[in-house]
Amino acid sequence: ENISSFVIPIALLIGFGGGFFWYTYLNAISLYSEDDTRDISISFIGVFASIIALIVPAIAGAVIDAFSG
């Protein structure tokens, strides 16, 4: 089949998935943090997300390099 006919449905699924993720993520932050400490909570989440975003590609590269016979 022609793969270009699936571009719009896949884009819609990715868009809806991202929207639902961010909606529930931000909703959980507002529910489970207090007003005075919300900024600190979001800061910690951002710091840990950034650290993970730096480490995971290196680990993935090491795994790919290890299995690339």
Coordinates of N, CA and C in Angstrom, one line a residue:
E1 N 0.8 -1.2 0.0 CA 0.0 0.0 0.0 C 0.9 1.2 0.0
N2 N 0.2 2.4 -0.2 CA 0.9 3.6 -0.2 C 1.1 4.2 1.2
I3 N 2.3 4.3 1.7 CA 2.5 4.7 3.1 C 2.1 6.1 3.3
S4 N 2.0 7.0 2.3 CA 1.7 8.4 2.5 C 0.2 8.5 2.9
S5 N -0.6 7.5 2.7 CA -2.0 7.6 3.2 C -2.2 7.5 4.7
F6 N -1.1 7.0 5.3 CA -1.2 6.9 6.8 C -0.6 8.0 7.6
V7 N 0.0 9.0 6.9 CA 0.7 10.1 7.6 C -0.3 10.9 8.4
I8 N -1.4 11.3 7.9 CA -2.4 12.1 8.7 C -2.9 11.4 9.9
P9 N -3.4 10.1 9.7 CA -3.9 9.4 10.9 C -2.8 9.2 12.0
I10 N -1.6 8.9 11.6 CA -0.5 8.7 12.6 C -0.2 10.0 13.2
A11 N -0.2 11.1 12.5 CA 0.1 12.4 13.1 C -1.0 12.8 14.1
L12 N -2.3 12.5 13.8 CA -3.4 12.7 14.7 C -3.2 11.9 16.0
L13 N -2.9 10.6 15.8 CA -2.7 9.8 17.0 C -1.6 10.3 17.9
I14 N -0.5 10.7 17.3 CA 0.7 11.2 18.1 C 0.2 12.5 18.7
G15 N -0.5 13.4 18.1 CA -0.9 14.6 18.6 C -1.9 14.4 19.8
F16 N -2.9 13.5 19.6 CA -3.8 13.3 20.7 C -3.1 12.6 21.9
G17 N -2.1 11.7 21.6 CA -1.4 11.0 22.7 C -0.6 12.0 23.5
G18 N 0.1 13.0 22.8 CA 0.9 14.0 23.5 C 0.0 14.9 24.3
G19 N -1.2 15.3 23.7 CA -2.1 16.1 24.5 C -2.6 15.5 25.7
F20 N -3.0 14.2 25.6 CA -3.5 13.5 26.8 C -2.3 13.3 27.9
F21 N -1.1 13.1 27.4 CA 0.0 12.9 28.3 C 0.2 14.2 29.1
W22 N 0.3 15.4 28.4 CA 0.6 16.6 29.1 C -0.6 17.1 29.9
Y23 N -1.8 16.8 29.5 CA -2.9 17.1 30.3 C -2.9 16.4 31.7
T24 N -2.7 15.1 31.6 CA -2.7 14.3 32.9 C -1.4 14.6 33.7
Y25 N -0.3 14.9 33.1 CA 0.9 15.3 33.8 C 0.7 16.5 34.6
L26 N 0.3 17.6 33.9 CA 0.1 18.9 34.6 C -1.1 18.8 35.6
N27 N -2.1 18.0 35.3 CA -3.1 17.8 36.3 C -2.6 17.1 37.5
A28 N -1.8 16.1 37.4 CA -1.2 15.4 38.5 C -0.3 16.4 39.3
I29 N 0.4 17.2 38.7 CA 1.3 18.2 39.4 C 0.4 19.1 40.2
S30 N -0.6 19.6 39.6 CA -1.5 20.5 40.4 C -2.2 19.8 41.5
L31 N -2.6 18.6 41.4 CA -3.3 17.8 42.4 C -2.4 17.4 43.6
Y32 N -1.2 17.0 43.3 CA -0.3 16.4 44.3 C 0.8 17.3 44.8
S33 N 0.7 18.6 44.5 CA 1.7 19.5 45.1 C 0.9 20.7 45.7
E34 N 1.5 21.3 46.7 CA 0.8 22.4 47.3 C 1.2 23.7 46.6
D35 N 0.4 24.7 46.8 CA 0.6 26.0 46.1 C 2.0 26.6 46.4
D36 N 2.4 26.5 47.7 CA 3.7 27.2 48.0 C 4.9 26.4 47.5
T37 N 4.8 25.1 47.3 CA 5.9 24.3 46.9 C 5.9 23.8 45.4
R38 N 4.9 24.3 44.7 CA 4.7 23.8 43.3 C 5.9 24.2 42.4
D39 N 6.4 25.4 42.6 CA 7.6 25.8 41.8 C 8.8 25.0 42.1
I40 N 9.0 24.6 43.3 CA 10.1 23.7 43.7 C 9.9 22.3 43.1
S41 N 8.7 21.8 43.2 CA 8.4 20.5 42.6 C 8.7 20.5 41.1
I42 N 8.2 21.5 40.4 CA 8.4 21.5 39.0 C 9.9 21.7 38.6
S43 N 10.6 22.4 39.4 CA 12.1 22.6 39.2 C 12.8 21.3 39.4
F44 N 12.5 20.5 40.4 CA 13.1 19.2 40.6 C 12.8 18.3 39.4
I45 N 11.5 18.3 39.0 CA 11.2 17.4 37.9 C 11.9 17.8 36.6
G46 N 12.1 19.1 36.4 CA 12.9 19.6 35.2 C 14.3 19.2 35.3
V47 N 14.9 19.3 36.5 CA 16.3 18.9 36.7 C 16.5 17.5 36.4
F48 N 15.7 16.6 37.0 CA 15.8 15.2 36.8 C 15.6 14.8 35.4
A49 N 14.6 15.4 34.8 CA 14.3 15.1 33.4 C 15.5 15.5 32.5
S50 N 16.1 16.6 32.8 CA 17.3 17.0 32.0 C 18.5 16.0 32.2
I51 N 18.7 15.6 33.4 CA 19.8 14.7 33.7 C 19.5 13.3 32.9
I52 N 18.3 12.9 33.0 CA 17.9 11.6 32.3 C 18.1 11.8 30.8
A53 N 17.7 13.0 30.3 CA 17.8 13.2 28.8 C 19.3 13.3 28.4
L54 N 20.2 13.6 29.3 CA 21.6 13.5 29.0 C 22.2 12.1 29.1
I55 N 21.7 11.3 30.0 CA 22.3 10.0 30.3 C 21.8 8.9 29.3
V56 N 20.5 8.9 29.1 CA 19.9 7.9 28.3 C 20.5 7.7 26.9
P57 N 20.7 8.8 26.1 CA 21.4 8.6 24.8 C 22.7 8.0 24.9
A58 N 23.5 8.3 25.9 CA 24.8 7.6 26.1 C 24.7 6.1 26.3
I59 N 23.7 5.8 27.2 CA 23.5 4.4 27.5 C 23.0 3.7 26.2
A60 N 22.1 4.3 25.5 CA 21.6 3.7 24.3 C 22.7 3.5 23.2
G61 N 23.6 4.5 23.1 CA 24.7 4.4 22.2 C 25.6 3.2 22.6
A62 N 25.8 3.1 23.9 CA 26.7 2.0 24.4 C 26.1 0.6 24.1
V63 N 24.8 0.5 24.3 CA 24.1 -0.7 24.0 C 24.1 -1.1 22.5
I64 N 23.9 -0.1 21.7 CA 23.9 -0.3 20.2 C 25.3 -0.7 19.8
D65 N 26.3 0.0 20.4 CA 27.7 -0.3 20.0 C 28.1 -1.7 20.5
A66 N 27.6 -2.2 21.6 CA 27.9 -3.5 22.2 C 27.3 -4.6 21.3
F67 N 26.1 -4.4 20.7 CA 25.4 -5.4 19.9 C 25.6 -5.3 18.4
S68 N 26.5 -4.4 18.0 CA 26.7 -4.2 16.6 C 27.9 -5.0 16.0
G69 N 27.8 -6.3 16.2 CA 28.8 -7.3 15.8 C 29.8 -6.8 14.9

